[in-house]
């Protein structure tokens, strides 16, 4: 029978080892193939497979037949790495016994060196060889002790053992000469890993072999004691404390070992350490315990005399830490133990500002019930109520208002007109509904009135808010229709047709349709004075506006239309006004003719003349007197009207040039006072 090929024999050796078979003659296998060839997908040898699967007998057979224990796979793992990773201590101990005894080739590591930096240093390799190639390679010729070599992740076999519950393996490695002070890429030692895993027995062995116990890891800045304190490994802590002179080393979170124990809620560890620290350091631990919700630790430290209101460099106290951590029971405990609810951190935030900012209902309720200042403002001008509104927490808004918070704008948001304006601009409908509920009860320190609430809705272009205000605030009998009247004036004067219609369809708005406002008259006057189009004017008339009311600065709606220079509206007014009102003299400019001269100032003269002729045809005389300028010609002279307009007026009656106003002035006087010399010349010629 023909002998198997070398590659076939390699596969047989690896495959049968993986299945745990030791019945094949090792000598025969060795004749057919190199025992240390890598046949696995990652370059594992038969010894790797035996170590991974925990086959002690096969491992021994392979080693007895010359298998190299220092061969690595493509990840840089020895078979020993794999045995340790899988927890096969009996196989690992067998492999360790076959490793070359470690000797100190170079001396202790410098503090900045790592396993990887030493492994890749060519001076550690014989014949100036570089780092091992990807395929399995023997390391027996390397002058770097194999036991101290790391895989591609920077893990030595001692590190692997320290990270697992394999105390006998770690002890064997140290007895074989593994370096206890090698550091990995993070500047961590085996002591760090053993402390983290709670391996007191291994740490004892490491210390006996001269391991450094105060090495500071990079980035997280832990010493081994930190690792043990976070996890409460009391036996490890007892071993390490005796080897460290100072216990104030801080990690990247500025935690001492005591603070680390407090952050992890390790009460027994805290009890073991607290006596070694002063109250300043205990207070740091108190804040850590408070932030993480460990009430027993907090009570213990306070019972030792730790000051409850001590704060750190950022001004943060235990109470603020508890609020930030979201622990209401801790907040209650600290307040009962004397914590100051008004204490502010360096950012100007106190407990209730933090709780409302983060939407913490239960915590906020405890603070409200225990007398926290509800209207306090932070350095940024925000208040608890402001944060509750801003972050859309209606239940918090209700809680604060029920607790006595004032309904006023905080400084941070005082560019809004009211809390209602603020909430609708930055919050949600449920928040606004809560605010309206309290507005109705008379809480409005921000000065908001029902009328302003309606106007806010119109400004916000929100029919939803307008309906909400009408259906809630105006459902009360205590709110008079005059409040709706102010909103009608605003909607009419701003041309907000849809909102004007919505107001008029509500009983409160309909009742206020003819409400008079000083200077404005009725909503109809307000709309016409603002130059509203016919759609709005007709809406008001259809809904019951009284066109015959003479009020406001312009008197009649016709005068208002003339000042607004709206021919369309002028025509509407002439159709609906009583004859006596058309011819009446009232308002600021007295007559429609005088009002038109004022309204068309600066506009094309032909437009003005068109309106003047239309008014004249409707029976309005250009010669009527009254109002601010007394006659239309006086108005034209004062306002420096276009010559065509002046000519139209003088053509109606040259005698108007000689009319004296209430101050005894001719139109010519007004022209001279205004230094309108071309005007003076024209009037003078017409006067002669």
XYZ file of C-alpha atoms in Angstrom:
688
model
C 0.000 0.000 0.000
C 1.329 3.379 -0.990
C 2.289 5.697 1.848
C 0.143 8.808 2.418
C 1.449 12.080 1.074
C 2.969 14.638 3.464
C -0.031 17.013 3.222
C -2.453 14.124 3.778
C -0.525 13.004 6.822
C -0.554 16.543 8.167
C -4.322 16.670 7.851
C -4.705 13.260 9.497
C -2.577 14.309 12.443
C -4.512 17.575 12.949
C -7.946 16.010 12.324
C -7.480 13.036 14.626
C -6.043 15.243 17.346
C -9.069 17.517 17.119
C -11.358 14.514 17.598
C -9.369 13.395 20.616
C -7.924 10.239 19.055
C -4.510 9.082 20.208
C -4.567 5.622 18.585
C -2.396 6.605 15.604
C 1.259 5.784 16.080
C 3.027 9.121 16.696
C 6.250 7.753 15.303
C 4.470 6.852 12.080
C 2.915 10.302 11.914
C 6.279 11.915 12.502
C 7.772 9.933 9.614
C 4.990 11.023 7.278
C 4.770 14.745 8.150
C 6.348 17.512 10.186
C 4.520 17.445 13.531
C 4.593 21.251 13.932
C 3.046 22.107 10.565
C -0.037 24.304 10.787
C -3.098 22.607 9.302
C -5.963 24.577 10.850
C -7.647 27.495 9.142
C -5.650 29.888 11.355
C -2.419 27.965 11.141
C -3.056 25.811 14.213
C -0.919 22.755 14.759
C -2.068 19.447 16.207
C -0.812 20.680 19.576
C -3.030 23.774 19.269
C -6.028 21.529 18.602
C -5.257 19.316 21.570
C -4.836 22.334 23.857
C -8.032 23.991 22.646
C -10.129 20.848 23.204
C -8.446 19.942 26.493
C -7.064 16.560 25.403
C -4.416 15.944 28.048
C -3.278 12.520 26.807
C -2.922 13.699 23.211
C -1.078 16.811 24.344
C 1.332 14.665 26.330
C 1.801 12.245 23.422
C 2.558 15.104 21.028
C 4.966 16.759 23.447
C 6.682 13.452 24.213
C 7.185 12.993 20.479
C 8.844 16.354 20.014
C 5.975 18.756 19.272
C 7.162 22.332 19.789
C 5.236 24.055 22.592
C 6.383 27.509 21.373
C 4.868 27.296 17.884
C 2.267 30.020 17.250
C -0.722 30.215 14.958
C -1.485 33.207 12.750
C -2.886 35.095 15.769
C 0.359 34.617 17.643
C -1.241 32.171 20.103
C 0.754 29.347 21.637
C -1.145 26.099 22.265
C -0.870 27.227 25.897
C -2.887 30.380 25.097
C -5.723 28.255 23.771
C -5.693 25.844 26.697
C -5.878 28.762 29.156
C -8.597 30.543 27.187
C -10.733 27.397 27.305
C -10.044 26.827 31.012
C -8.134 23.539 30.600
C -5.770 23.989 33.541
C -4.478 20.391 33.486
C -3.417 20.744 29.839
C -2.009 24.226 30.488
C 0.154 23.002 33.374
C 1.492 20.213 31.168
C 2.410 22.709 28.441
C 4.022 25.135 30.908
C 6.299 22.389 32.152
C 7.675 21.993 28.611
C 8.395 25.722 28.072
C 12.001 26.887 28.268
C 12.835 28.291 31.683
C 12.586 32.085 31.584
C 15.695 34.184 32.134
C 15.922 37.950 32.369
C 17.425 38.794 28.976
C 17.147 42.554 29.089
C 16.184 43.526 32.594
C 12.988 45.135 33.880
C 10.630 46.942 31.538
C 10.775 50.714 31.276
C 7.486 52.352 32.245
C 6.746 53.357 28.664
C 7.413 49.932 27.117
C 4.725 47.428 26.227
C 4.742 43.774 25.302
C 4.150 44.646 21.686
C 7.052 47.117 21.557
C 9.448 44.507 22.946
C 8.122 41.762 20.731
C 8.689 43.827 17.592
C 12.163 44.978 18.634
C 14.573 43.098 16.295
C 17.226 43.040 19.029
C 15.109 40.460 20.845
C 15.211 38.060 17.910
C 18.194 35.968 16.898
C 19.846 36.390 13.501
C 18.225 39.872 13.175
C 14.926 38.263 12.265
C 11.777 40.411 12.237
C 8.435 39.550 13.778
C 7.189 36.027 13.132
C 5.548 35.475 9.739
C 1.823 34.729 9.487
C 2.224 30.943 9.299
C 3.208 28.853 12.305
C 6.846 29.456 13.208
C 9.137 28.158 15.926
C 10.164 30.699 18.529
C 12.756 28.598 20.322
C 15.619 30.562 18.788
C 14.305 33.902 20.024
C 16.275 35.488 22.830
C 12.991 36.905 24.216
C 11.699 34.403 26.752
C 8.746 32.599 25.095
C 6.672 32.713 28.272
C 6.726 36.513 28.043
C 5.784 36.742 24.371
C 2.388 38.121 23.448
C -0.092 37.185 20.768
C -1.344 39.669 18.179
C -3.707 41.149 20.799
C -0.815 41.856 23.151
C -1.785 39.057 25.569
C 0.852 36.866 27.196
C 0.008 33.515 28.728
C 0.363 35.073 32.196
C -2.170 37.758 31.246
C -4.524 35.083 29.942
C -4.230 33.124 33.192
C -4.717 36.247 35.338
C -7.961 37.006 33.555
C -9.418 33.563 34.353
C -9.985 31.481 37.439
C -6.885 29.351 36.936
C -4.748 30.035 40.024
C -2.606 26.933 39.627
C -1.753 27.920 36.046
C -0.665 31.392 37.095
C 1.457 29.956 39.877
C 3.090 27.503 37.467
C 3.889 30.310 35.018
C 5.532 32.395 37.714
C 7.527 29.419 38.977
C 8.641 28.809 35.413
C 9.953 32.355 35.274
C 7.185 34.439 33.656
C 7.810 38.156 34.218
C 5.192 39.534 36.682
C 5.796 43.144 35.627
C 5.240 42.988 31.883
C 2.750 45.634 30.734
C 0.365 45.415 27.816
C -0.605 48.059 25.252
C -2.753 49.773 27.885
C 0.115 49.797 30.406
C -1.732 47.197 32.478
C 0.013 44.392 34.313
C -1.096 40.914 35.292
C -1.904 42.373 38.713
C -4.528 44.631 37.105
C -6.243 41.659 35.501
C -6.032 39.460 38.565
C -7.442 42.272 40.732
C -10.294 42.781 38.304
C -11.069 39.055 38.327
C -10.716 38.794 42.117
C -7.812 36.302 41.997
C -6.345 36.890 45.451
C -4.281 33.696 45.344
C -2.605 34.728 42.088
C -2.005 38.259 43.336
C -0.302 36.811 46.380
C 1.988 34.823 44.080
C 2.614 37.880 41.887
C 3.547 40.012 44.888
C 5.871 37.271 46.106
C 7.606 37.366 42.724
C 8.137 41.123 42.959
C 5.135 42.396 41.025
C 4.603 46.168 41.087
C 1.168 46.924 42.563
C 0.833 50.639 41.828
C 1.291 50.615 38.048
C -1.037 53.204 36.452
C -2.844 51.992 33.348
C -3.102 54.290 30.354
C -6.378 56.011 29.452
C -8.453 54.795 32.388
C -5.609 55.590 34.848
C -6.459 52.643 37.123
C -4.043 51.125 39.555
C -4.867 47.476 40.406
C -6.572 48.568 43.620
C -9.138 50.509 41.574
C -10.078 47.322 39.733
C -10.621 45.460 42.980
C -12.552 48.311 44.613
C -15.007 48.710 41.741
C -15.894 45.025 42.139
C -15.613 44.662 45.891
C -12.953 41.931 46.019
C -12.213 42.267 49.737
C -9.425 39.664 49.898
C -7.632 41.276 46.942
C -8.014 44.723 48.484
C -6.523 43.518 51.763
C -3.472 42.195 49.918
C -2.965 45.328 47.815
C -3.462 47.910 50.564
C -0.432 46.608 52.397
C 1.780 47.209 49.360
C 0.723 50.792 48.531
C 1.912 53.812 50.487
C -0.710 56.300 49.223
C -4.375 55.737 48.439
C -5.135 59.043 46.698
C -4.344 57.910 43.155
C -7.229 58.943 40.876
C -8.407 57.253 37.695
C -9.687 59.012 34.581
C -13.010 59.667 36.346
C -11.114 61.360 39.193
C -11.995 58.526 41.555
C -9.742 57.344 44.334
C -10.005 53.665 45.301
C -12.543 54.710 47.969
C -14.585 56.638 45.412
C -14.389 53.639 43.072
C -15.814 51.395 45.792
C -18.573 53.937 46.427
C -19.367 54.158 42.712
C -19.690 50.375 42.628
C -21.833 50.248 45.765
C -19.320 48.020 47.545
C -20.299 48.699 51.167
C -17.857 46.267 52.785
C -15.017 47.697 50.736
C -16.052 51.212 51.728
C -16.007 50.182 55.371
C -12.521 48.754 54.941
C -11.179 51.889 53.249
C -13.085 54.851 54.683
C -10.939 55.113 57.813
C -7.874 55.737 55.654
C -9.330 58.922 54.091
C -10.245 62.387 55.382
C -13.701 63.958 55.015
C -12.781 65.736 51.788
C -11.979 62.405 50.147
C -14.987 60.748 51.755
C -17.198 63.468 50.292
C -16.007 62.509 46.809
C -17.047 58.964 47.567
C -20.367 60.224 48.926
C -21.097 61.944 45.614
C -20.234 58.790 43.670
C -22.514 56.650 45.830
C -25.301 59.227 45.581
C -25.055 59.432 41.800
C -25.285 55.658 41.510
C -28.090 55.251 44.045
C -26.339 53.321 46.829
C -28.269 54.398 49.929
C -26.460 52.096 52.371
C -23.086 53.470 51.355
C -24.363 57.044 51.660
C -25.831 56.412 55.106
C -22.601 54.807 56.275
C -20.455 57.742 55.127
C -22.823 60.295 56.647
C -22.803 58.375 59.915
C -19.001 58.653 59.870
C -19.377 62.433 59.817
C -18.945 63.060 56.107
C -20.399 66.555 55.344
C -23.577 66.202 53.284
C -23.183 69.560 51.511
C -19.511 69.283 50.593
C -18.971 69.966 46.879
C -16.261 69.211 44.357
C -14.322 71.572 42.122
C -17.330 71.768 39.793
C -19.585 72.730 42.686
C -21.445 69.446 42.492
C -22.815 68.155 45.796
C -24.145 64.736 46.768
C -27.713 65.963 46.239
C -26.944 67.242 42.751
C -25.224 63.924 42.023
C -28.324 62.015 43.129
C -30.549 64.162 40.916
C -28.217 63.715 37.932
C -28.247 59.967 38.502
C -32.053 59.902 38.600
C -32.457 58.407 42.088
C -35.491 59.933 43.870
C -35.123 57.826 47.018
C -31.532 58.983 47.313
C -32.676 62.586 46.882
C -35.181 62.115 49.690
C -32.570 60.505 51.931
C -30.070 63.320 51.432
C -32.659 66.034 52.081
C -33.671 64.282 55.290
C -29.988 64.211 56.232
C -29.705 67.979 55.737
C -28.815 68.490 52.072
C -29.277 72.066 50.811
C -31.822 72.059 47.962
C -30.760 75.550 46.889
C -27.067 74.740 46.448
C -25.842 75.481 42.911
C -23.007 73.918 40.969
C -20.464 75.923 38.977
C -22.920 76.090 36.062
C -25.505 77.763 38.272
C -27.886 74.800 38.476
C -29.564 73.646 41.681
C -31.411 70.382 42.297
C -34.841 71.413 41.020
C -33.365 73.024 37.899
C -31.622 69.734 37.081
C -34.683 67.608 37.824
C -37.021 69.675 35.639
C -34.406 69.926 32.900
C -34.284 66.122 32.804
C -38.026 65.541 33.195
C -37.731 63.721 36.529
C -41.242 63.814 37.973
C -40.738 61.851 41.188
C -37.533 63.695 42.043
C -39.152 67.053 41.327
C -42.143 66.147 43.498
C -39.864 65.344 46.419
C -38.125 68.695 45.965
C -41.454 70.544 45.754
C -42.804 68.765 48.836
C -39.670 69.531 50.845
C -39.757 73.253 50.142
C -37.348 73.806 47.265
C -37.431 77.298 45.726
C -39.774 76.933 42.758
C -39.005 80.277 41.101
C -35.237 80.113 41.392
C -33.272 80.881 38.230
C -29.948 79.455 37.124
C -27.060 81.489 35.789
C -28.523 81.006 32.313
C -31.815 82.618 33.386
C -33.852 79.418 33.184
C -36.395 78.499 35.856
C -37.888 75.109 36.821
C -41.192 76.018 35.151
C -39.328 77.239 32.082
C -37.462 73.940 31.726
C -40.657 71.931 32.232
C -42.340 73.894 29.438
C -39.306 73.835 27.146
C -38.797 70.084 27.435
C -42.513 69.360 27.002
C -43.415 67.878 30.396
C -47.066 68.768 31.124
C -47.142 66.735 34.353
C -44.173 68.699 35.660
C -45.788 71.987 34.646
C -48.906 71.038 36.603
C -46.863 69.844 39.577
C -44.919 73.109 39.773
C -47.985 75.322 39.409
C -49.890 73.339 42.009
C -46.876 73.704 44.276
C -46.973 77.478 44.003
C -44.656 78.356 41.125
C -45.407 81.774 39.675
C -46.642 82.047 36.099
C -44.019 84.445 34.860
C -41.490 84.375 32.076
C -37.972 83.384 33.160
C -35.158 85.693 32.098
C -33.845 83.196 29.552
C -37.065 83.384 27.540
C -38.264 86.923 28.273
C -38.299 87.817 24.564
C -41.649 86.012 24.405
C -44.750 87.979 25.334
C -46.078 85.439 27.849
C -45.799 81.842 29.017
C -48.561 80.986 26.563
C -46.540 82.474 23.722
C -43.440 80.641 24.957
C -45.182 77.285 25.287
C -46.856 77.460 21.889
C -43.607 78.475 20.262
C -41.362 75.843 21.846
C -43.510 73.211 23.538
C -46.608 71.095 22.859
C -50.395 71.311 23.048
C -50.713 69.377 26.358
C -48.373 71.874 28.053
C -50.387 74.810 26.723
C -53.612 73.203 27.946
C -52.188 72.968 31.462
C -51.139 76.628 31.381
C -54.576 77.731 30.196
C -56.159 75.807 33.054
C -54.218 77.955 35.515
C -54.705 81.169 33.548
C -58.451 80.664 33.924
C -57.958 80.402 37.683
C -56.395 83.859 37.695
C -52.710 82.890 37.795
C -51.064 85.158 35.272
C -48.093 86.950 36.776
C -46.799 87.322 33.238
C -49.622 89.804 32.589
C -51.446 87.714 30.008
C -55.110 88.659 29.520
C -57.783 86.737 27.625
C -57.517 89.285 24.812
C -53.728 88.885 24.621
C -54.158 85.120 24.559
C -56.349 85.418 21.460
C -53.934 87.859 19.855
C -51.053 85.468 20.615
C -52.873 82.737 18.701
C -53.341 85.068 15.720
C -49.693 86.128 15.817
C -48.716 82.476 15.960
C -50.969 81.840 12.939
C -52.594 78.987 14.834
C -56.293 78.329 14.494
C -55.774 75.389 16.872
C -54.527 77.662 19.655
C -57.253 80.217 18.924
C -59.909 77.528 19.276
C -58.292 76.260 22.468
C -58.333 79.731 24.040
C -61.921 80.400 22.958
C -63.173 77.025 24.167
C -61.426 77.216 27.551
C -60.853 80.755 28.706
C -63.912 82.245 27.016
C -66.152 79.474 28.287
C -66.012 81.190 31.670
C -68.730 83.710 32.566
C -66.111 85.941 34.155
C -64.536 86.776 30.789
C -66.343 89.652 29.108
C -66.853 90.020 25.401
C -64.672 93.139 25.457
C -61.644 90.830 25.546
C -62.761 89.248 22.298
C -63.309 92.745 20.878
C -59.618 93.593 21.210
C -58.743 90.443 19.309
C -61.306 91.354 16.622
C -59.616 94.718 16.167
C -56.234 93.017 15.867
C -57.425 90.446 13.337
C -59.280 93.092 11.325
C -56.346 95.514 11.262
C -53.833 92.824 10.262
C -55.967 91.370 7.487
C -56.194 87.956 9.167
C -59.385 86.904 7.391
C -59.511 83.271 8.591
C -58.927 84.204 12.234
C -61.395 87.097 12.039
C -63.999 84.677 10.716
C -63.167 82.136 13.453
C -63.594 84.826 16.117
C -66.876 86.068 14.690
C -68.293 82.547 14.607
C -67.753 82.271 18.366
C -70.420 83.837 20.623
C -67.847 86.013 22.388
C -66.563 87.404 19.111
C -70.006 87.959 17.644
C -71.057 89.896 20.747
C -68.049 92.202 20.376
C -68.411 92.975 16.680
C -69.182 96.663 17.277
C -66.948 97.165 20.286
C -65.262 100.564 20.329
C -61.556 100.913 20.986
C -60.001 104.347 21.662
C -58.595 105.764 18.458
C -59.688 102.811 16.334
C -63.453 102.878 16.534
C -65.086 99.558 15.712
C -63.422 96.484 14.194
C -64.901 97.695 10.888
C -63.111 101.022 11.303
C -59.895 99.163 12.166
C -60.115 96.986 9.062
C -60.841 99.903 6.714
C -58.179 102.169 8.251
C -55.594 99.421 7.754
C -56.491 99.152 4.081
C -58.292 95.833 4.310
C -59.654 94.414 1.093
C -63.310 94.058 0.294
C -63.449 90.449 1.507
C -62.767 91.429 5.126
C -65.038 94.487 4.987
C -67.890 92.404 3.577
C -67.319 89.676 6.205
C -67.698 92.193 9.018
C -70.796 93.680 7.432
C -72.346 90.254 6.870
C -71.677 89.273 10.501
C -73.478 92.357 11.796
C -70.999 95.235 11.895
C -72.778 98.617 12.159
C -71.473 100.851 9.372
C -73.231 103.959 10.721
C -71.140 104.241 13.869
C -68.944 107.346 13.744
C -65.997 106.829 16.063
C -62.253 106.642 16.252
C -59.692 108.997 14.795
C -61.376 109.220 11.397
C -65.021 109.424 12.432
C -66.950 107.655 9.678
C -65.882 104.551 7.825
C -65.924 106.695 4.635
C -63.294 109.023 6.054
C -61.271 105.990 7.116
C -61.490 104.534 3.603
C -60.356 107.852 2.113
C -57.343 108.046 4.427
C -56.516 104.440 3.478
C -56.722 105.466 -0.204
C -58.826 102.402 -1.119
C -61.243 103.247 -3.939
C -62.904 99.814 -3.699
C -63.724 100.371 -0.027
C -64.790 103.979 -0.647
C -67.389 102.713 -3.110
C -68.668 100.162 -0.567
C -68.954 102.862 2.104
C -70.861 105.242 -0.169
C -73.354 102.475 -0.921
C -74.154 101.600 2.686
C -73.703 104.852 4.641
C -76.614 107.097 5.483
C -76.629 110.324 3.492
C -76.129 112.528 6.552
C -73.017 110.589 7.512
C -71.581 110.920 4.021
C -71.920 114.706 4.276
C -71.000 114.983 7.943
C -67.860 116.622 9.239
C -66.131 114.537 11.910
C -62.932 112.746 12.742
C -59.350 113.936 12.462
C -59.626 115.245 8.907
C -63.254 116.339 8.978
C -64.494 115.571 5.470
C -64.020 112.777 2.948
C -62.369 115.238 0.495
C -59.808 116.404 3.085
C -59.248 112.766 4.174
C -58.591 111.752 0.551
C -56.016 114.548 0.103
C -54.224 113.212 3.192
C -54.557 109.555 2.205
C -53.265 109.978 -1.348
C -50.222 111.999 -0.314
C -47.246 110.771 -2.326
C -49.417 108.680 -4.643
C -50.014 109.385 -8.358
C -52.108 112.589 -8.636
C -54.467 111.013 -11.159
C -55.499 108.412 -8.559
C -56.242 111.134 -6.040
C -58.203 113.173 -8.563
C -60.192 110.071 -9.563
C -61.325 109.641 -5.957
C -62.029 113.368 -5.499
C -64.242 113.396 -8.581
C -66.016 110.235 -7.446
C -66.728 111.824 -4.071
C -67.923 115.017 -5.701
C -70.264 113.066 -7.957
C -71.615 111.379 -4.822
C -72.577 114.738 -3.369
C -69.545 115.476 -1.222
C -68.561 119.142 -1.524
C -64.880 120.089 -1.772
C -65.627 123.331 0.039
C -66.704 121.828 3.377
C -64.685 122.963 6.368
C -63.581 121.193 9.561
C -60.973 118.765 10.813
C -57.269 119.259 11.439
C -56.565 121.292 8.301
C -59.963 123.094 8.144
C -60.250 122.879 4.327
C -58.973 120.443 1.723
C -56.830 123.223 0.203
C -55.167 123.897 3.557
C -54.380 120.183 3.737
C -52.946 120.219 0.210
C -50.758 123.240 1.038
C -49.466 121.723 4.274
C -48.741 118.347 2.697
C -47.271 119.845 -0.504
C -49.756 118.023 -2.689
C -49.152 117.696 -6.412
C -49.969 120.763 -8.495
C -52.693 118.882 -10.377
C -54.490 118.171 -7.104
C -54.194 121.833 -6.078
C -55.488 122.922 -9.465
C -58.469 120.572 -9.124
C -59.337 122.050 -5.717
C -58.913 125.705 -6.750
C -60.927 125.146 -9.911
C -63.882 124.200 -7.724
C -63.792 127.643 -6.079
C -61.057 130.269 -6.145
C -62.563 131.684 -2.979
C -61.099 128.743 -1.048
C -57.705 130.397 -1.460
C -58.908 133.157 0.834
C -60.417 130.958 3.560
C -58.731 131.394 6.951
C -58.341 128.351 9.235
C -58.901 128.368 13.003
C -55.356 129.682 13.527
C -55.961 132.601 11.142
C -53.862 131.199 8.295
C -54.483 131.170 4.556
C -53.347 128.198 2.464
C -50.576 130.555 1.294
C -49.281 130.857 4.853
C -48.945 127.084 5.133
C -47.077 126.918 1.819
C -44.628 129.617 2.957
C -44.116 127.876 6.304
C -43.254 124.704 4.430
C -40.936 126.622 2.053
C -42.792 125.241 -0.927
C -41.866 128.132 -3.197
C -43.298 126.704 -6.396
C -46.525 126.238 -4.471
C -46.314 129.816 -3.163
C -45.891 131.135 -6.686
C -48.883 129.170 -8.005
C -51.142 130.198 -5.116
C -50.039 133.826 -5.367
C -50.866 133.915 -9.046
C -54.284 132.352 -8.388
C -54.924 134.782 -5.529
C -54.324 138.023 -7.505
